[in-house]
């Protein structure tokens, strides 16, 4: 693949913030795909952002890959063991 | 496919409730696959349930399909237009 590929980390902002980031990332002339990465509760925000972008803004955007997984997070202060957290990656590709 | 295929709707219960439902659904002799369906905030619970089942309980479980989409929900009382809500389906298959 010749085009550039970007990564957007999804956090706790409203979905529209990430929609703008996706559109910006895909607006360069050689920008072909962007991957959204999310953990825990932000997973539903990632799906929202992907769906809003596809439905309302970039109609020819394709979901080329969806993957889920588990990551170990270091124990926070006061906890005595690591926590497992679910992860999700959604790759969006311009045709 | 000869085996039975079940559907589990993911709601607002803790992920372990759905893990138990998945294990039960796959424990029949001809039960081969189960599909988790979730909307909105429950999407991250669906990923949690799938990952916990795969990591801790049924090691040979494969994620055979993941799909995301959008559904129109009828307007609630006091609202004057339909809301769009993100959806996700995860299909788990026993090898």
PDB file of N, CA and C in Angstrom, chain B residues 39-77:
ATOM      1  N   UNK B  39     -25.841  -2.897  21.661  1.00  0.00           N
ATOM      2  CA  UNK B  39     -26.089  -1.532  21.164  1.00  0.00           C
ATOM      3  C   UNK B  39     -25.493  -0.529  22.133  1.00  0.00           C
ATOM      4  N   UNK B  40     -25.036   0.601  21.589  1.00  0.00           N
ATOM      5  CA  UNK B  40     -24.593   1.722  22.435  1.00  0.00           C
ATOM      6  C   UNK B  40     -23.529   1.334  23.452  1.00  0.00           C
ATOM      7  N   UNK B  41     -23.728   1.752  24.695  1.00  0.00           N
ATOM      8  CA  UNK B  41     -22.731   1.521  25.747  1.00  0.00           C
ATOM      9  C   UNK B  41     -22.466   0.042  26.017  1.00  0.00           C
ATOM     10  N   UNK B  42     -23.430  -0.828  25.681  1.00  0.00           N
ATOM     11  CA  UNK B  42     -23.264  -2.258  25.939  1.00  0.00           C
ATOM     12  C   UNK B  42     -22.229  -2.897  25.009  1.00  0.00           C
ATOM     13  N   UNK B  43     -21.796  -2.145  23.988  1.00  0.00           N
ATOM     14  CA  UNK B  43     -20.802  -2.675  23.050  1.00  0.00           C
ATOM     15  C   UNK B  43     -19.511  -3.064  23.777  1.00  0.00           C
ATOM     16  N   UNK B  44     -19.066  -2.226  24.713  1.00  0.00           N
ATOM     17  CA  UNK B  44     -17.822  -2.588  25.411  1.00  0.00           C
ATOM     18  C   UNK B  44     -18.020  -3.798  26.327  1.00  0.00           C
ATOM     19  N   UNK B  45     -19.228  -3.961  26.863  1.00  0.00           N
ATOM     20  CA  UNK B  45     -19.531  -5.154  27.665  1.00  0.00           C
ATOM     21  C   UNK B  45     -19.478  -6.414  26.794  1.00  0.00           C
ATOM     22  N   UNK B  46     -19.939  -6.306  25.556  1.00  0.00           N
ATOM     23  CA  UNK B  46     -19.911  -7.453  24.642  1.00  0.00           C
ATOM     24  C   UNK B  46     -18.465  -7.881  24.372  1.00  0.00           C
ATOM     25  N   UNK B  47     -17.589  -6.895  24.142  1.00  0.00           N
ATOM     26  CA  UNK B  47     -16.174  -7.210  23.913  1.00  0.00           C
ATOM     27  C   UNK B  47     -15.572  -7.842  25.177  1.00  0.00           C
ATOM     28  N   UNK B  48     -15.882  -7.266  26.347  1.00  0.00           N
ATOM     29  CA  UNK B  48     -15.398  -7.850  27.606  1.00  0.00           C
ATOM     30  C   UNK B  48     -15.841  -9.311  27.744  1.00  0.00           C
ATOM     31  N   UNK B  49     -17.118  -9.575  27.512  1.00  0.00           N
ATOM     32  CA  UNK B  49     -17.648 -10.932  27.686  1.00  0.00           C
ATOM     33  C   UNK B  49     -16.970 -11.904  26.719  1.00  0.00           C
ATOM     34  N   UNK B  50     -16.798 -11.485  25.458  1.00  0.00           N
ATOM     35  CA  UNK B  50     -16.148 -12.347  24.466  1.00  0.00           C
ATOM     36  C   UNK B  50     -14.704 -12.634  24.878  1.00  0.00           C
ATOM     37  N   UNK B  51     -13.989 -11.604  25.322  1.00  0.00           N
ATOM     38  CA  UNK B  51     -12.583 -11.758  25.674  1.00  0.00           C
ATOM     39  C   UNK B  51     -12.401 -12.600  26.936  1.00  0.00           C
ATOM     40  N   UNK B  52     -13.239 -12.382  27.943  1.00  0.00           N
ATOM     41  CA  UNK B  52     -13.127 -13.169  29.187  1.00  0.00           C
ATOM     42  C   UNK B  52     -13.402 -14.645  28.882  1.00  0.00           C
ATOM     43  N   UNK B  53     -14.428 -14.909  28.055  1.00  0.00           N
ATOM     44  CA  UNK B  53     -14.756 -16.301  27.724  1.00  0.00           C
ATOM     45  C   UNK B  53     -13.577 -16.975  27.022  1.00  0.00           C
ATOM     46  N   UNK B  54     -12.994 -16.267  26.075  1.00  0.00           N
ATOM     47  CA  UNK B  54     -11.899 -16.811  25.276  1.00  0.00           C
ATOM     48  C   UNK B  54     -10.613 -17.002  26.083  1.00  0.00           C
ATOM     49  N   UNK B  55     -10.317 -16.048  26.971  1.00  0.00           N
ATOM     50  CA  UNK B  55      -9.056 -16.099  27.725  1.00  0.00           C
ATOM     51  C   UNK B  55      -9.117 -17.069  28.884  1.00  0.00           C
ATOM     52  N   UNK B  56     -10.269 -17.086  29.565  1.00  0.00           N
ATOM     53  CA  UNK B  56     -10.313 -17.813  30.826  1.00  0.00           C
ATOM     54  C   UNK B  56     -11.039 -19.137  30.769  1.00  0.00           C
ATOM     55  N   UNK B  57     -11.997 -19.286  29.865  1.00  0.00           N
ATOM     56  CA  UNK B  57     -12.859 -20.457  29.943  1.00  0.00           C
ATOM     57  C   UNK B  57     -12.790 -21.401  28.746  1.00  0.00           C
ATOM     58  N   UNK B  58     -12.968 -20.898  27.545  1.00  0.00           N
ATOM     59  CA  UNK B  58     -12.976 -21.783  26.373  1.00  0.00           C
ATOM     60  C   UNK B  58     -11.840 -21.355  25.459  1.00  0.00           C
ATOM     61  N   UNK B  59     -10.677 -21.974  25.667  1.00  0.00           N
ATOM     62  CA  UNK B  59      -9.458 -21.502  25.000  1.00  0.00           C
ATOM     63  C   UNK B  59      -9.495 -21.692  23.485  1.00  0.00           C
ATOM     64  N   UNK B  60     -10.259 -22.672  23.002  1.00  0.00           N
ATOM     65  CA  UNK B  60     -10.273 -22.900  21.548  1.00  0.00           C
ATOM     66  C   UNK B  60     -11.418 -22.168  20.841  1.00  0.00           C
ATOM     67  N   UNK B  61     -11.963 -21.158  21.506  1.00  0.00           N
ATOM     68  CA  UNK B  61     -13.045 -20.392  20.908  1.00  0.00           C
ATOM     69  C   UNK B  61     -12.467 -19.380  19.927  1.00  0.00           C
ATOM     70  N   UNK B  62     -13.061 -19.311  18.736  1.00  0.00           N
ATOM     71  CA  UNK B  62     -12.565 -18.360  17.739  1.00  0.00           C
ATOM     72  C   UNK B  62     -13.583 -17.247  17.493  1.00  0.00           C
ATOM     73  N   UNK B  63     -13.072 -16.062  17.242  1.00  0.00           N
ATOM     74  CA  UNK B  63     -13.947 -14.960  16.838  1.00  0.00           C
ATOM     75  C   UNK B  63     -14.101 -15.085  15.336  1.00  0.00           C
ATOM     76  N   UNK B  64     -15.262 -15.583  14.878  1.00  0.00           N
ATOM     77  CA  UNK B  64     -15.384 -15.832  13.444  1.00  0.00           C
ATOM     78  C   UNK B  64     -15.906 -14.615  12.698  1.00  0.00           C
ATOM     79  N   UNK B  65     -16.542 -13.674  13.407  1.00  0.00           N
ATOM     80  CA  UNK B  65     -17.054 -12.487  12.715  1.00  0.00           C
ATOM     81  C   UNK B  65     -17.261 -11.347  13.694  1.00  0.00           C
ATOM     82  N   UNK B  66     -16.885 -10.155  13.274  1.00  0.00           N
ATOM     83  CA  UNK B  66     -17.222  -8.952  14.037  1.00  0.00           C
ATOM     84  C   UNK B  66     -17.810  -7.958  13.049  1.00  0.00           C
ATOM     85  N   UNK B  67     -18.971  -7.408  13.360  1.00  0.00           N
ATOM     86  CA  UNK B  67     -19.567  -6.405  12.479  1.00  0.00           C
ATOM     87  C   UNK B  67     -20.094  -5.248  13.298  1.00  0.00           C
ATOM     88  N   UNK B  68     -19.975  -4.031  12.763  1.00  0.00           N
ATOM     89  CA  UNK B  68     -20.577  -2.884  13.427  1.00  0.00           C
ATOM     90  C   UNK B  68     -21.584  -2.241  12.492  1.00  0.00           C
ATOM     91  N   UNK B  69     -22.540  -1.519  13.059  1.00  0.00           N
ATOM     92  CA  UNK B  69     -23.563  -0.889  12.243  1.00  0.00           C
ATOM     93  C   UNK B  69     -24.289   0.194  13.006  1.00  0.00           C
ATOM     94  N   UNK B  70     -25.337   0.705  12.402  1.00  0.00           N
ATOM     95  CA  UNK B  70     -26.132   1.768  13.026  1.00  0.00           C
ATOM     96  C   UNK B  70     -27.596   1.376  12.957  1.00  0.00           C
ATOM     97  N   UNK B  71     -28.324   1.629  14.037  1.00  0.00           N
ATOM     98  CA  UNK B  71     -29.749   1.335  14.062  1.00  0.00           C
ATOM     99  C   UNK B  71     -30.503   2.595  14.454  1.00  0.00           C
ATOM    100  N   UNK B  72     -31.703   2.759  13.896  1.00  0.00           N
ATOM    101  CA  UNK B  72     -32.509   3.914  14.265  1.00  0.00           C
ATOM    102  C   UNK B  72     -33.439   3.505  15.394  1.00  0.00           C
ATOM    103  N   UNK B  73     -33.383   4.233  16.491  1.00  0.00           N
ATOM    104  CA  UNK B  73     -34.266   3.947  17.620  1.00  0.00           C
ATOM    105  C   UNK B  73     -35.410   4.950  17.574  1.00  0.00           C
ATOM    106  N   UNK B  74     -36.651   4.502  17.847  1.00  0.00           N
ATOM    107  CA  UNK B  74     -37.772   5.456  17.842  1.00  0.00           C
ATOM    108  C   UNK B  74     -37.555   6.542  18.894  1.00  0.00           C
ATOM    109  N   UNK B  75     -38.048   7.731  18.637  1.00  0.00           N
ATOM    110  CA  UNK B  75     -37.906   8.849  19.577  1.00  0.00           C
ATOM    111  C   UNK B  75     -38.554   8.491  20.921  1.00  0.00           C
ATOM    112  N   UNK B  76     -37.889   8.853  21.992  1.00  0.00           N
ATOM    113  CA  UNK B  76     -38.486   8.650  23.314  1.00  0.00           C
ATOM    114  C   UNK B  76     -39.450   9.790  23.598  1.00  0.00           C
ATOM    115  N   UNK B  77     -40.269   9.595  24.614  1.00  0.00           N
ATOM    116  CA  UNK B  77     -41.200  10.647  24.996  1.00  0.00           C
ATOM    117  C   UNK B  77     -40.445  11.955  25.259  1.00  0.00           C
TER     118      UNK B  77
END
